[in-house]
XYZ file of C-alpha atoms in Angstrom:
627
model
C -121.421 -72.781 -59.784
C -121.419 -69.007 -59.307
C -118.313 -66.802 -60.220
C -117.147 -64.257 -57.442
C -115.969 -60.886 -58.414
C -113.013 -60.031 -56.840
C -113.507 -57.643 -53.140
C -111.196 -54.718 -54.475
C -112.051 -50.814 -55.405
C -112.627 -52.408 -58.932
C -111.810 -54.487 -62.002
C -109.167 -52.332 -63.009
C -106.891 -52.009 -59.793
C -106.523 -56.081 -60.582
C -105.987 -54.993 -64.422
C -103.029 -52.404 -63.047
C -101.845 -54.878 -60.889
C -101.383 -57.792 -63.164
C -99.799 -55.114 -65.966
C -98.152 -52.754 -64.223
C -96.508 -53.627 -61.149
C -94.092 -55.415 -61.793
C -91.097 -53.983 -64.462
C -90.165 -58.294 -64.996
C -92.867 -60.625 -65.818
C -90.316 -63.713 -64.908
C -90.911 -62.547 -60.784
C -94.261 -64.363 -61.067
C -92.325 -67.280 -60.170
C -90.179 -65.928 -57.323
C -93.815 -64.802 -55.895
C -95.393 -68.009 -56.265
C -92.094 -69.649 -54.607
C -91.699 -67.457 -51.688
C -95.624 -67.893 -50.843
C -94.793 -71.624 -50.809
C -91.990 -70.858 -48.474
C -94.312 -68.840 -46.040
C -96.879 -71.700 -45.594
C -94.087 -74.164 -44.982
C -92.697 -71.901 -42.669
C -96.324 -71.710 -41.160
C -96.535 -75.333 -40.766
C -92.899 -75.157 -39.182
C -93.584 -73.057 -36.793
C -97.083 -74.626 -35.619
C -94.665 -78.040 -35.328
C -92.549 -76.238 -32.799
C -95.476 -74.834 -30.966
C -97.533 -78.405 -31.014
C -94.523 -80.727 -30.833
C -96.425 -82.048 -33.970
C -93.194 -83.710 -35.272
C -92.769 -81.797 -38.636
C -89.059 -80.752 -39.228
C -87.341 -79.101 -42.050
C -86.276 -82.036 -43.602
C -89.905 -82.544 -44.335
C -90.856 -79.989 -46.261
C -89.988 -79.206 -50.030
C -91.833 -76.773 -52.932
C -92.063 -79.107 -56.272
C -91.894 -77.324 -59.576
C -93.581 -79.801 -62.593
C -93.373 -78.122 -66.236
C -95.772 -80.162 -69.019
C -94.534 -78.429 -72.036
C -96.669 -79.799 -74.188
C -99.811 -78.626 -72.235
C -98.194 -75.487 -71.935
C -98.604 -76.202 -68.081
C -96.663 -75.224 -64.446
C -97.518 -76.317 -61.426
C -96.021 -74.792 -58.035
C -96.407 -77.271 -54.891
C -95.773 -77.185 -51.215
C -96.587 -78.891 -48.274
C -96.976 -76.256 -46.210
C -100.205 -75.588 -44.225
C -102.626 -74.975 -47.012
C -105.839 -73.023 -47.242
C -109.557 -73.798 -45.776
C -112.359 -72.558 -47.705
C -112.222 -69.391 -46.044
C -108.750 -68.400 -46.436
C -108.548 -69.086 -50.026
C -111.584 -66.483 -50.117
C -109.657 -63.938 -47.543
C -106.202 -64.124 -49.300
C -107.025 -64.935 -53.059
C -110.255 -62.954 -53.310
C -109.298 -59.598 -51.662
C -106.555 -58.164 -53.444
C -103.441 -56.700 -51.099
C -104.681 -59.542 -48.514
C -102.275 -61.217 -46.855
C -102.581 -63.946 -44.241
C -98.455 -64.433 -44.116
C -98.067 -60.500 -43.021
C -101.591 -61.030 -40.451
C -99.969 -64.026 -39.298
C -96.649 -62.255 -39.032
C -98.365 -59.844 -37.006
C -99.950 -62.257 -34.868
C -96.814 -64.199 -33.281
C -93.825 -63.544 -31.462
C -90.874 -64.157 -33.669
C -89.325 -67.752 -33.422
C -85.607 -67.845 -34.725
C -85.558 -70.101 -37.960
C -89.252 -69.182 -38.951
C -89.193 -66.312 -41.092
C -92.659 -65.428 -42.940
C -91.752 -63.067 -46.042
C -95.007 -61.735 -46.102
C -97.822 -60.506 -48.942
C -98.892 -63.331 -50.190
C -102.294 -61.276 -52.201
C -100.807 -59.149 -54.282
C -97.158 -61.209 -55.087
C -99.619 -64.130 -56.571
C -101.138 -61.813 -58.407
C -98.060 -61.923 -60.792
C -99.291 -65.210 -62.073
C -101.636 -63.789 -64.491
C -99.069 -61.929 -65.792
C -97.877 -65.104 -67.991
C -101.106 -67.281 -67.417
C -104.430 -66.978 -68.712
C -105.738 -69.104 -66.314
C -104.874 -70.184 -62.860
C -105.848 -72.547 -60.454
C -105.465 -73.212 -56.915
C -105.935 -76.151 -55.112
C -105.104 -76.437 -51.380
C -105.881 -78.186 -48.365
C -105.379 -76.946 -44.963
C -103.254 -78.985 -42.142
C -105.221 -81.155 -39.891
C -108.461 -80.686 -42.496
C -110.543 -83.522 -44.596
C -111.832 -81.120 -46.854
C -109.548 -79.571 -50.157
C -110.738 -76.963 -52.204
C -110.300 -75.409 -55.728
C -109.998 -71.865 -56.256
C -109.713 -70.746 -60.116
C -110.169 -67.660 -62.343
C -108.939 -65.748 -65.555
C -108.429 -62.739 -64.353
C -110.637 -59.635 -64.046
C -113.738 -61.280 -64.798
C -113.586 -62.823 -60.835
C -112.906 -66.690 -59.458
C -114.799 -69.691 -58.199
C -114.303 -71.857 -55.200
C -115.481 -75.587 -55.401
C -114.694 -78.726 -53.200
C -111.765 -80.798 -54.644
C -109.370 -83.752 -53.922
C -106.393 -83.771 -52.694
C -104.307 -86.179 -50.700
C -101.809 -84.646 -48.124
C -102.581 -80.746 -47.102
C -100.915 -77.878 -49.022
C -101.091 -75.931 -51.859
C -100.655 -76.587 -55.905
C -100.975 -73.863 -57.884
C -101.709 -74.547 -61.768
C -100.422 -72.105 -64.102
C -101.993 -72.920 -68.004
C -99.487 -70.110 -69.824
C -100.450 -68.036 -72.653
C -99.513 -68.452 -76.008
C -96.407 -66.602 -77.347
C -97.367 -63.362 -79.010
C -95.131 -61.266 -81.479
C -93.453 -59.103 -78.526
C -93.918 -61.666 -75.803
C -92.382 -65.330 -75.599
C -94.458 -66.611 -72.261
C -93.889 -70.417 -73.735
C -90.283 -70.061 -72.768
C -91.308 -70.127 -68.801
C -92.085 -73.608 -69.302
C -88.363 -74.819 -70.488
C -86.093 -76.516 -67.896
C -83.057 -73.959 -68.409
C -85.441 -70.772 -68.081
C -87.104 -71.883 -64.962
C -83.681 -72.825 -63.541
C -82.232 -69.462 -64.111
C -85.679 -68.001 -62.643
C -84.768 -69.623 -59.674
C -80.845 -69.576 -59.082
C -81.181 -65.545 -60.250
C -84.278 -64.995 -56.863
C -85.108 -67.850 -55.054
C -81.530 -69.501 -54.994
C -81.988 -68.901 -50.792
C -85.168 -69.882 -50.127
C -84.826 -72.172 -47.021
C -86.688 -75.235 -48.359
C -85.563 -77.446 -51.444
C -86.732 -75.890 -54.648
C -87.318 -79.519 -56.862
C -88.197 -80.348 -60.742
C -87.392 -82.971 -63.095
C -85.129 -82.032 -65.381
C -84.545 -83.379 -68.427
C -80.890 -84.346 -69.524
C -78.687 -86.229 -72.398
C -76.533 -88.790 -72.012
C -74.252 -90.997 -74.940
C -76.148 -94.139 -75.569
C -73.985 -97.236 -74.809
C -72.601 -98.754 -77.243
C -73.486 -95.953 -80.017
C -70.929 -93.692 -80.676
C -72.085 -90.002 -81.088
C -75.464 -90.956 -80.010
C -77.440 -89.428 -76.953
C -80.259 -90.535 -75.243
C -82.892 -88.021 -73.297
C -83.275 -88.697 -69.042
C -85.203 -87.320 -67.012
C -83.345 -86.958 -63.354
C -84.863 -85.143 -60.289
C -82.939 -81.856 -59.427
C -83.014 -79.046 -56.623
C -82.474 -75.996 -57.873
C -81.863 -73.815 -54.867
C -78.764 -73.999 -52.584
C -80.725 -72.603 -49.615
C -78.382 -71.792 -47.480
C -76.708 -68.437 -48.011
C -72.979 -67.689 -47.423
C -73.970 -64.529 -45.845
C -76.027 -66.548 -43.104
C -72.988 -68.459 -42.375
C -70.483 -67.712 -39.501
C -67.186 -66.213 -40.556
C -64.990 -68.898 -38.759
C -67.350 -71.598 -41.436
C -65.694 -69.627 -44.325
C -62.386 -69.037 -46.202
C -60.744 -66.547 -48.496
C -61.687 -68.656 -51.262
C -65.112 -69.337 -50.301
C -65.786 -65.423 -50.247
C -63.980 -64.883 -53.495
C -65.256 -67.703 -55.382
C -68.960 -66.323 -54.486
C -67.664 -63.029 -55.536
C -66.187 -64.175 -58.802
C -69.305 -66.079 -59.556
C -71.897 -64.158 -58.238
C -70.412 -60.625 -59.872
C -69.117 -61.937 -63.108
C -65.431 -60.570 -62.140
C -62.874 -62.360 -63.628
C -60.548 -60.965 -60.562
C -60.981 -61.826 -56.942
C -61.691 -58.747 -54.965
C -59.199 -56.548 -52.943
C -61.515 -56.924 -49.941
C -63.998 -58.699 -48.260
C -66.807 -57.282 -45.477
C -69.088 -59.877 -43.849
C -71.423 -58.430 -41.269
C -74.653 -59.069 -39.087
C -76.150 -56.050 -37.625
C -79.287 -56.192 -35.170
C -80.918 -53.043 -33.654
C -82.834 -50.053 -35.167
C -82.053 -52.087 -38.810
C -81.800 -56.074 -38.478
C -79.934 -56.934 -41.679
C -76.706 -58.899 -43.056
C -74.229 -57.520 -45.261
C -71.743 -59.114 -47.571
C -69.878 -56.428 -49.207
C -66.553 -56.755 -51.784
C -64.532 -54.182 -52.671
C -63.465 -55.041 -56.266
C -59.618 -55.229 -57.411
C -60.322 -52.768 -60.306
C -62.883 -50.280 -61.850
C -65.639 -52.647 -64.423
C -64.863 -51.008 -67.741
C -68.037 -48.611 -67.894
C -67.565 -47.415 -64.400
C -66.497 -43.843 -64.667
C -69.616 -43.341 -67.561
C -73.023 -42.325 -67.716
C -74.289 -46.093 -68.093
C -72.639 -47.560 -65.342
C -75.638 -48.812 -62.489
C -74.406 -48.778 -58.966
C -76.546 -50.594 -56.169
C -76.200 -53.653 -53.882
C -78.346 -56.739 -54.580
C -81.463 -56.276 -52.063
C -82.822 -59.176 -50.651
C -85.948 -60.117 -47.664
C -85.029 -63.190 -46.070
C -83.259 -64.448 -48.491
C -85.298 -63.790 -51.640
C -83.600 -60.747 -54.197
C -86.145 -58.234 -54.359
C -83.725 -55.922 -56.146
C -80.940 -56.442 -58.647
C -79.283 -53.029 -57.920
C -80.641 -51.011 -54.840
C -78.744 -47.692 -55.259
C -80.001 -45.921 -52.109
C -78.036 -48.641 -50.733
C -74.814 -46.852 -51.383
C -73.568 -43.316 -52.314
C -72.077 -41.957 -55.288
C -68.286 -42.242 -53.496
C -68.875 -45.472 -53.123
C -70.219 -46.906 -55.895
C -67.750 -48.841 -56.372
C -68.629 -51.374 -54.007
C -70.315 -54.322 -54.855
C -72.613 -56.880 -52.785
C -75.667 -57.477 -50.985
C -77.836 -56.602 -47.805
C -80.469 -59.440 -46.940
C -83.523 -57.713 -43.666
C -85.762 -59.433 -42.774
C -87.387 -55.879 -41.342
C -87.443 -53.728 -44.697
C -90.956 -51.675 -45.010
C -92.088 -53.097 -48.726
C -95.094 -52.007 -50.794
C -97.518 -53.541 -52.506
C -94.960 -55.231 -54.529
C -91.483 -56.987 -53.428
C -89.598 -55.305 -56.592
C -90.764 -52.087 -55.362
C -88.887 -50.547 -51.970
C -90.784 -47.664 -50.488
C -87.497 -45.708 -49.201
C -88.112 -45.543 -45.789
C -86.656 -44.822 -42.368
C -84.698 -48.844 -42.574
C -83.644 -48.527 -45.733
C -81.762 -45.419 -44.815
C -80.791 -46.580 -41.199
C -78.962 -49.408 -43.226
C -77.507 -47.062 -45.793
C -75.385 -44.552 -43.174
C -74.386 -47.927 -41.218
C -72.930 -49.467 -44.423
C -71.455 -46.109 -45.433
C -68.950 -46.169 -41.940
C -68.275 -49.968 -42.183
C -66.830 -49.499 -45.866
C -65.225 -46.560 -44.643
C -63.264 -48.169 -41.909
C -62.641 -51.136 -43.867
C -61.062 -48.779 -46.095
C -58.929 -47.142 -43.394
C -58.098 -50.368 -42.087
C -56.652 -51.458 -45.176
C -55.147 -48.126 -45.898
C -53.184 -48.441 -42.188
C -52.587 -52.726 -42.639
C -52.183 -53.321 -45.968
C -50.285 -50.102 -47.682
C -50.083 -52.011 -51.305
C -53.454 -52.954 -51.188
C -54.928 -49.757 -50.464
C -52.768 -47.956 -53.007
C -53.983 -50.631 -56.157
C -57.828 -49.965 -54.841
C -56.656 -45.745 -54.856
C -55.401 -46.571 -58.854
C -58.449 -47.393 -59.853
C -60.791 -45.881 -57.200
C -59.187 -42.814 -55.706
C -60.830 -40.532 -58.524
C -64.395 -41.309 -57.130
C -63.582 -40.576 -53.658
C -62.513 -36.942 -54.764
C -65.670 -36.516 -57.010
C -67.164 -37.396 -53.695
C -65.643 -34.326 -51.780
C -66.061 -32.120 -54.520
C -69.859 -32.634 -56.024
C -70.676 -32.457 -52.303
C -69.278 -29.526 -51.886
C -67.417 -30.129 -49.285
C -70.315 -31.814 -47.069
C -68.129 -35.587 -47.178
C -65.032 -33.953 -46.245
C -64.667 -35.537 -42.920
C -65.602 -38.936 -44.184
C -63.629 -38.714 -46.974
C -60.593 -36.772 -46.751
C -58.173 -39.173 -44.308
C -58.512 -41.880 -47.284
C -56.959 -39.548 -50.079
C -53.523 -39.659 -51.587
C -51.323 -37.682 -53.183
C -47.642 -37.922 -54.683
C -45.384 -36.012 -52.294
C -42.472 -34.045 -53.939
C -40.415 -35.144 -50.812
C -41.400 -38.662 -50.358
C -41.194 -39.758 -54.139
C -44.896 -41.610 -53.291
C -48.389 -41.530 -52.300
C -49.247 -39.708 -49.013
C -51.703 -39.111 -46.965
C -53.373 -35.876 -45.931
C -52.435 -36.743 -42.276
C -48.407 -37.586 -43.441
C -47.748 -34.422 -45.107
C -49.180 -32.698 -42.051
C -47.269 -34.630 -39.648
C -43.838 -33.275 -41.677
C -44.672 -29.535 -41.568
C -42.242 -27.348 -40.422
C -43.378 -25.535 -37.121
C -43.961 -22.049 -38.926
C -45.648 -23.697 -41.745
C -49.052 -21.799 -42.770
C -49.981 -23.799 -45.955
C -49.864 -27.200 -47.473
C -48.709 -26.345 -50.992
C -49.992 -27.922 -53.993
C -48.920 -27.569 -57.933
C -50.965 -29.081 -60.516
C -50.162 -30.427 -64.330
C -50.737 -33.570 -66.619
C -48.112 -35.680 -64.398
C -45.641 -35.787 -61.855
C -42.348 -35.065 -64.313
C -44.306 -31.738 -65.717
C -45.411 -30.402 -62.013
C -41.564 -30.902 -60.869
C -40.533 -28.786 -63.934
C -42.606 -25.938 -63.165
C -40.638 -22.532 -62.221
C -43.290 -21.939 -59.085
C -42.456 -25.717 -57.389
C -38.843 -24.903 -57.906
C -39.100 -21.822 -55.722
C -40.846 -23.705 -52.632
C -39.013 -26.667 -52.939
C -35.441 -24.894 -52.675
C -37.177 -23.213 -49.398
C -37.685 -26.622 -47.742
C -41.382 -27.504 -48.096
C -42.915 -30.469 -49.289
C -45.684 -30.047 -52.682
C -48.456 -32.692 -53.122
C -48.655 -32.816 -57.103
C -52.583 -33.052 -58.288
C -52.359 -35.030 -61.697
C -55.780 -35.396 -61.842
C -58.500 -32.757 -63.094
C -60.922 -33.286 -60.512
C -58.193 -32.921 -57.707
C -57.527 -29.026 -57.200
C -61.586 -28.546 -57.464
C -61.649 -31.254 -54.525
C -58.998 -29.031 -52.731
C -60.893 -26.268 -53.330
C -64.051 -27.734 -51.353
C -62.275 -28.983 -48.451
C -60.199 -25.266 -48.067
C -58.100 -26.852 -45.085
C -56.991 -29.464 -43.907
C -56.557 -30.293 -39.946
C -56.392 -26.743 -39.504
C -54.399 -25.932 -41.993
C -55.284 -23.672 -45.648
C -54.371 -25.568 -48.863
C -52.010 -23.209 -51.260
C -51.092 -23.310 -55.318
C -47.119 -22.755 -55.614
C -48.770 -20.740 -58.888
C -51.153 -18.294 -56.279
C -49.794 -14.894 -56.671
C -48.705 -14.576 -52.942
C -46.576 -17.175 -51.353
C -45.356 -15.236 -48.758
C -42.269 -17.359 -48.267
C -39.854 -14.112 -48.635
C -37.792 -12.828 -45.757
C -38.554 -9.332 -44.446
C -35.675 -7.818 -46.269
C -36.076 -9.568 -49.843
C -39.583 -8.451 -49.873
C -38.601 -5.014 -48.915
C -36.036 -5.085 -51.737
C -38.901 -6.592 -54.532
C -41.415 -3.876 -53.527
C -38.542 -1.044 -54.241
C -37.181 -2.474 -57.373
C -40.998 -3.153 -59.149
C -42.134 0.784 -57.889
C -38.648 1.630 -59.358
C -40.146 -0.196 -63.179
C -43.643 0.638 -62.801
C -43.950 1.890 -66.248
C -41.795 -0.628 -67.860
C -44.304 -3.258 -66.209
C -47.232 -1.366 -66.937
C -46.198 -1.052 -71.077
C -45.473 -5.083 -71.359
C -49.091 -5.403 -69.545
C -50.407 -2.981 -72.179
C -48.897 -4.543 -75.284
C -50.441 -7.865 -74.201
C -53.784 -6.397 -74.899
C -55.921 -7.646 -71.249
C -54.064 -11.007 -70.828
C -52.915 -10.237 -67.860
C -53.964 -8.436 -64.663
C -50.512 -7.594 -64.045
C -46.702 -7.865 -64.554
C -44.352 -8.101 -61.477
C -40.481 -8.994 -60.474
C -40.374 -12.552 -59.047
C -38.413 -13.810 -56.201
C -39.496 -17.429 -56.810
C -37.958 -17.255 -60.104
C -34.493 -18.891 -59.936
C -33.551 -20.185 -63.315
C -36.455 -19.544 -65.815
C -36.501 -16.475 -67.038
C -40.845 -16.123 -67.032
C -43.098 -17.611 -65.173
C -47.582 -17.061 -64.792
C -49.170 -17.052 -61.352
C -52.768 -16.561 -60.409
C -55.186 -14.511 -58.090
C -58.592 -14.989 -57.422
C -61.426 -17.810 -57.317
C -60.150 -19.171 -60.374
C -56.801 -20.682 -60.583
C -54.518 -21.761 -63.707
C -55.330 -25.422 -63.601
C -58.992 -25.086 -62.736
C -59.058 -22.610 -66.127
C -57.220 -25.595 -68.113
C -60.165 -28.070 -66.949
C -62.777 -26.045 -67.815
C -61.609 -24.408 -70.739
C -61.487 -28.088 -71.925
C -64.907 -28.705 -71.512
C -67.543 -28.757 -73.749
C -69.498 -25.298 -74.437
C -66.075 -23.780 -72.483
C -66.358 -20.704 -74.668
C -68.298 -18.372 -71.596
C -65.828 -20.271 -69.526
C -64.530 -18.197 -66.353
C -60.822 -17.478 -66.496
C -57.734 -17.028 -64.317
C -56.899 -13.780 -63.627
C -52.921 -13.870 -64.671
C -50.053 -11.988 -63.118
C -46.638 -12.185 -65.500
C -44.125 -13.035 -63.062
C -40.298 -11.906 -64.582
C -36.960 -13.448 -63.227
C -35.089 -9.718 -61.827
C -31.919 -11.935 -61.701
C -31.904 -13.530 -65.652
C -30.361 -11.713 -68.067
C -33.709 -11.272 -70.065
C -35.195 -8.411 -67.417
C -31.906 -6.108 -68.403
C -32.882 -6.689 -71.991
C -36.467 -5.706 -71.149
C -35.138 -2.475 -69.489
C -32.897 -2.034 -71.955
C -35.781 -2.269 -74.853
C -38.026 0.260 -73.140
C -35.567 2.912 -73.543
C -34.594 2.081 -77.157
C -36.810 0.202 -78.834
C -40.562 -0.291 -77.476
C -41.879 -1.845 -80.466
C -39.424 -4.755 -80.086
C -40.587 -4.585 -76.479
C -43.609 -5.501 -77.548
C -42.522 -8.744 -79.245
C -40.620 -9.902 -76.528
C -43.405 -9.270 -74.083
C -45.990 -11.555 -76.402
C -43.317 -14.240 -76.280
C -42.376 -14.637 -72.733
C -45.868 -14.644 -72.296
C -46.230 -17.750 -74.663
C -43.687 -19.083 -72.828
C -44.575 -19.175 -70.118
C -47.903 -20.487 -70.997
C -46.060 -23.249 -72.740
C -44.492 -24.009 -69.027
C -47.693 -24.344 -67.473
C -49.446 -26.500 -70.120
C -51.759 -23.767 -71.320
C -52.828 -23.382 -74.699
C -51.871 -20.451 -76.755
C -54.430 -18.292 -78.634
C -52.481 -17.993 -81.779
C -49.205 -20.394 -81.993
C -48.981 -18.878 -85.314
C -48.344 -15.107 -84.283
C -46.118 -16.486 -81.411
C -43.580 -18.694 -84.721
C -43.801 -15.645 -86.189
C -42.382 -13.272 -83.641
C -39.670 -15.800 -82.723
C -38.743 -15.798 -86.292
C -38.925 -12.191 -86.489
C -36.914 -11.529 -83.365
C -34.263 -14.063 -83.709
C -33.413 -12.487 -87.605
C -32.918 -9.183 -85.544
C-alpha cells in the first residue's frame, strides 16, 4: 500500500492550514458537522429528484466519544464518497464537491449545501494526529478507507461498511503543557461545541451521554447511565414565521442566548431576499452591558451560513452608532474564504450592513413616535452613542441620525425632539438656542439663559460633553443655525436698545479697555450687556471655540496645548456694581483692578469654569471686603 502526497502547491500550505487558519481549534468539530450536513442534504435532494423515498426524518449525524481510546467518531448517512471523490475532495486541498455540486443545481427550497468541504476538514488535524475516513457512496457495493497524519500524505484502501455514508475517525493527541486536546473527548465539552455552532444544523446532532442518577434504595448514592441525547435544536427561531412566535419566545432567546438578565426594549425579526438573501433577528437591549462605553467593549452580530455561526461578533455588521444592538444575520449567499471563521468583506456583506442600518433606524423612530417611554429609557442609556455618531462622523450621519435625538427643553420641562422645538419657533425665529453645563438646575441658573428665556424662546440644555461638539457638526437643523445663549451676539435687541448699548460702551471705552488690561490677556474684550438682568457679570464667547467645548477639553488628558475660548466680560449697565466700576476709575484704579479680577472669577464660577488661582481670587475678596 502506497502513500499519496497530497495535490497542493506543497507540504507546507497543508502545515499553514492545519496551524494557522483557524484562531479556535474547537471549530474542527463544527467543520466536520456541517460536511455531514452537506452530504445529507445531497442525499435529500437526489430523493426529491428520484422519488427515492428518503425524507428528513431519515437522516441523522452520530457523534461516539471512546475516552479511553482517546477516540471521536463523526457519522452521517448522507451520500458518501466513491473512490474517486474521496481522492478529489480529501486529496486536493481547497476541493470541494459541496460548493461544485452547489454550482451544479438549481436551488431546491429546504436543501441548502454550506459548501467547502476540503479545507473545513482540514481542521481535524488540528486536535488529531491521525484521521480516518471511511465512506461509502449511495447506491454503491464498494466502501473505502481514506487515512493520513498529516503532511506526510494519505492512503486509500477498500473497506467495509454496511449502509452508505461517511465516518470520520478522529484518534486525538495527547494533552501537552499549553494544549488540553483530551478535553474534546468529554460529554460536556462536545455539547457546548455543538449548542455554541452547530445548535441549527437541520439534521439531529446525536451522542450518548453519560449521566447520574440516585441508586434505589441507597441514600446519597448515584449510579452512572448512559442515555442517547440530541444535541442540536435544529430549527432556528429566526427561520420561524412571526405569527409562530410570542413576546416571550423572542425574549427568552434573547435572555438566554445574550446572557442579559433583562428582556430587551425591542425586538426586529426580518427576512430579506434580493441583492442580499439573509434573515435578521435583531434586539435592542433595555440598558448599556457594563463595559459598553470602554475601550474593551466588542460590538458585532453573531454571523451565521445556513444556520451554522461562522462568527461570534461580525462588527462590519453594524456601525459604531449602533453598537448597541445585539443579534444575528443567518445568508445563505455570503462570499467566504478558504475558511468559514474568516469573512472576506465583500459586496453582501456590505449590501446587508446599510439594509440593517435603516431597519434599526426605523424601528427606532417607530418606537420613538409609538412608544414615547420606551424610547426615552433606550435614549438614558443609549442616546450618548447616537451623538458620538454625529459627531466622530463629522457630520456625515446627520440625516440618519439627527430626528432620533433628544434634548431637555427649558419650555417643556422634558425631552424633545429636534423636529418639536422646531415646530414651536416663533415666525421670526433665526436660531435654535442652546446653553450647556453639568445639569439642567446649573444651565437654568446661568445669566445668558435668563436673558433669552425672558424674550420668549425656548433653550435645549446639553448636559452631556459630547453634545455641543455634536451640535457643532450638524450646524443646522431643518434649515435652521444652532446658537449658544453664551455666543457673544444674540441679536435679540430691539433697534433702539442696541442703539443705546453701542453709545453708552463708546461713551466707557477706556474704562472697558483698563479692566481688560488689568486682567492680563483673559479676555478679548469687556462690554455692557443687555442680557444681563439680575447678575451683575456674566462671560460670553466668540469664535470656533466656545465656553463649554473649552471645559471638555481642558479636562482632557495632555489638555495643557488645549485651544481656548476667546472670552468677552459681559457687565450688567443696570446693577449697581457698573457705577462702582465708573466710580473706581476716576478715584481709585488700583482697587479697580481688584474688582475687575473678581467679577471675572465670578463669573467663571457661574459658568462652571475653573479658576487659575482660587487663592489670589480669597485673597482679593478678603482684601476688598476689609476696605
Amino acid at each position: 500500500m502506497s502513500k499519496k502526497q497530497f495535490k497542493a502547491e506543497s507540504k507546507r500550505l497543508l502545515d499553514l492550514m492545519i496551524n494557522s487558519i483557524y484562531t479556535h481549534k474547537e471549530i474542527f468539530l463544527r467543520e466536520l458537522i456541517s460536511n455531514a450536513s452537506d452530504a445529507m442534504d445531497k442525499l435529500y435532494y437526489k430523493s426529491l429528484k428520484e422519488n427515492i423515498g428518503l425524507g428528513r426524518e431519515d437522516f441523522e449525524i452520530r457523534l461516539t466519544n471512546d475516552k479511553d481510546n482517546g477516540i471521536l467518531k463523526i457519522k452521517d448517512n448522507g451520500i458518501g464518497m466513491t473512490k474517486e471523490e474521496l481522492e478529489n475532495n480529501l486529496g486536493v486541498i481547497a476541493k470541494s464537491g459541496s460548493l461544485a455540486f452547489k454550482s451544479d443545481n438549481e436551488k431546491v427550497e429546504d436543501v441548502d449545501i454550506i459548501g467547502q468541504f476540503g479545507v473545513g476538514f482540514y481542521s481535524a488535524f488540528m486536535v488529531a494526529k491521525k484521521v480516518t475516513v471511511i465512506s461509502k457512496a449511495y447506491g454503491s457495493d464498494e466502501a473505502y478507507k481514506w487515512e493520513s497524519e498529516g503532511v506526510d500524505g494519505y492512503t486509500i484502501v477498500p473497506a467495509e461498511k454496511d449502509s452508505h455514508g461517511t465516518e470520520i475517525i478522529l484518534e486525538i493527541k495527547d494533552d501537552t503543557d499549553d494544549e488540553k486536546f483530551q478535553d474534546y473527548l468529554l460529554d460536556y465539552k462536545i455539547k457546548n461545541i455543538v449548542k455554541k455552532y452547530s445548535d441549527y444544523i437541520r439534521y439531529p446532532i446525536k451522542m450518548l451521554v453519560t449521566k447520574s442518577k440516585p441508586v434505589e434504595g441507597k441514600e446519597g448514592e448515584f449510579e452512572d447511565y448512559t442515555e442517547d441525547e440530541t444535541l442540536n435544536s435544529m430549527i432556528p427561531i429566526w427561520k420561524k414565521n412571526k405569527s409562530e412566535l410570542t413576546d416571550d419566545d423572542y425574549n427568552n432567546f434573547y435572555q438566554d442566548k445574550f446572557y442579559d438578565y433583562e428582556k430587551p426594549l425591542a425586538h426586529i425579526h426580518s427576512r430579506t431576499e434580493g441583492t442580499a438573501t439573509y434573515h435578521a433577528l435583531l434586539f435592542i437591549p433595555a440598558k448599556a452591558a457594563y463595559d459598553y462605553y470602554t475601550k474593551s467593549y466588542e460590538k458585532g452580530l453573531q454571523l451565521y451560513s445556513s444556520g451554522v455561526m461562522i462568527m461570534d461578533k461580525c462588527a462590519d455588521l453594524l456601525p459604531d452608532y449602533f453598537s448597541f444592538v445585539k443579534g444575528l444575520v443567518d445568508s445563505e449567499d455570503l462570499s467566504l474564504n478558504i475558511s468559514r471563521e474568516m469573512l472576506q468583506h465583500d459586496r453582501q456583506l456590505k449590501i446587508i450592513a446599510k439594509a440593517l442600518e435603516r431597519t434599526i433606524k426605523n424601528e427606532l423612530k417607530k418606537m420613538l413616535k409609538n412608544e414615547r417611554e420606551k424610547y426615552e429609557k433606550f435614549f438614558k442609556s443609549f442616546g450618548l452613542q447616537l451623538k458620538y455618531g454625529v459627531y466622530e462622523g463629522f457630520g456625515a450621519n446627520k440625516e440618519l441620525l439627527e430626528d432620533l435625538l433628544l434634548f431637555y427643553s427649558s419650555t417643556e420641562k422634558k425631552l424633545v425632539t429636534l423636529d418639536e422645538y422646531r415646530a414651536r419657533m416663533k415666525e421670526d425665529q433665526k436660531y435654535i438656542f442652546f446653553a450647556s453645563g453639568s445639569d439642567v438646575n446649573a444651565i437654568d441658573n446661568l445669566p445668558q439663559a435668563e436673558f433669552v428665556k425672558e424674550k420668549g424662546y425656548e433653550i435645549l440644555y446639553l448636559t452631556e460633553n459630547v453634545d455641543e461638539f455634536t451640535l457643532q457638526m450638524m450646524r443646522e437643523y431643518d434649515g435652521k443655525e444652532f446658537k449658544s445663549v453664551s455666543a457673544g451676539d444674540l441679536n435679540l435687541d430691539s433697534e433702539e436698545e442696541k442703539k443705546k448699548l453701542e453709545e453708552e460702551n463708546k461713551e466707557n471705552k477706556d474704562l472697558f479697555d483698563y479692566i481688560k488690561e488689568s486682567l492680563d490677556g483673559k479676555v478679548t474684550s469687556v462690554k455692557l450687556s443687555s442680557r444681563l438682568k439680575t447678575h451683575p457679570v456674566c462671560i460670553t464667547s466668540e469664535g470656533n471655540v466656545s465656553l463649554e467645548m473649552e471645559k471638555v477639553l481642558s479636562s482632557m488628558p495632555n489638555a495643557d496645548n488645549a485651544p481656548k475660548a476667546e472670552k468677552i466680560l459681559e457687565i450688567n449697565s443696570e446693577h449697581p456694581i457698573y457705577e462702582k466700576l465708573k466710580l473706581l476709575f476716576d478715584t481709585d484704579k488700583e482697587l479697580l483692578k481688584d474688582y475687575s479680577k473678581i467679577l471675572y472669577g465670578q463669573a467663571l464660577l457661574i459658568e462652571g469654569m475653573a479658576i487659575d488661582n482660587p487663592v489670589e481670587l480669597s485673597d482679593l475678596m478678603s482684601k476688598v471686603l476689609s476696605k
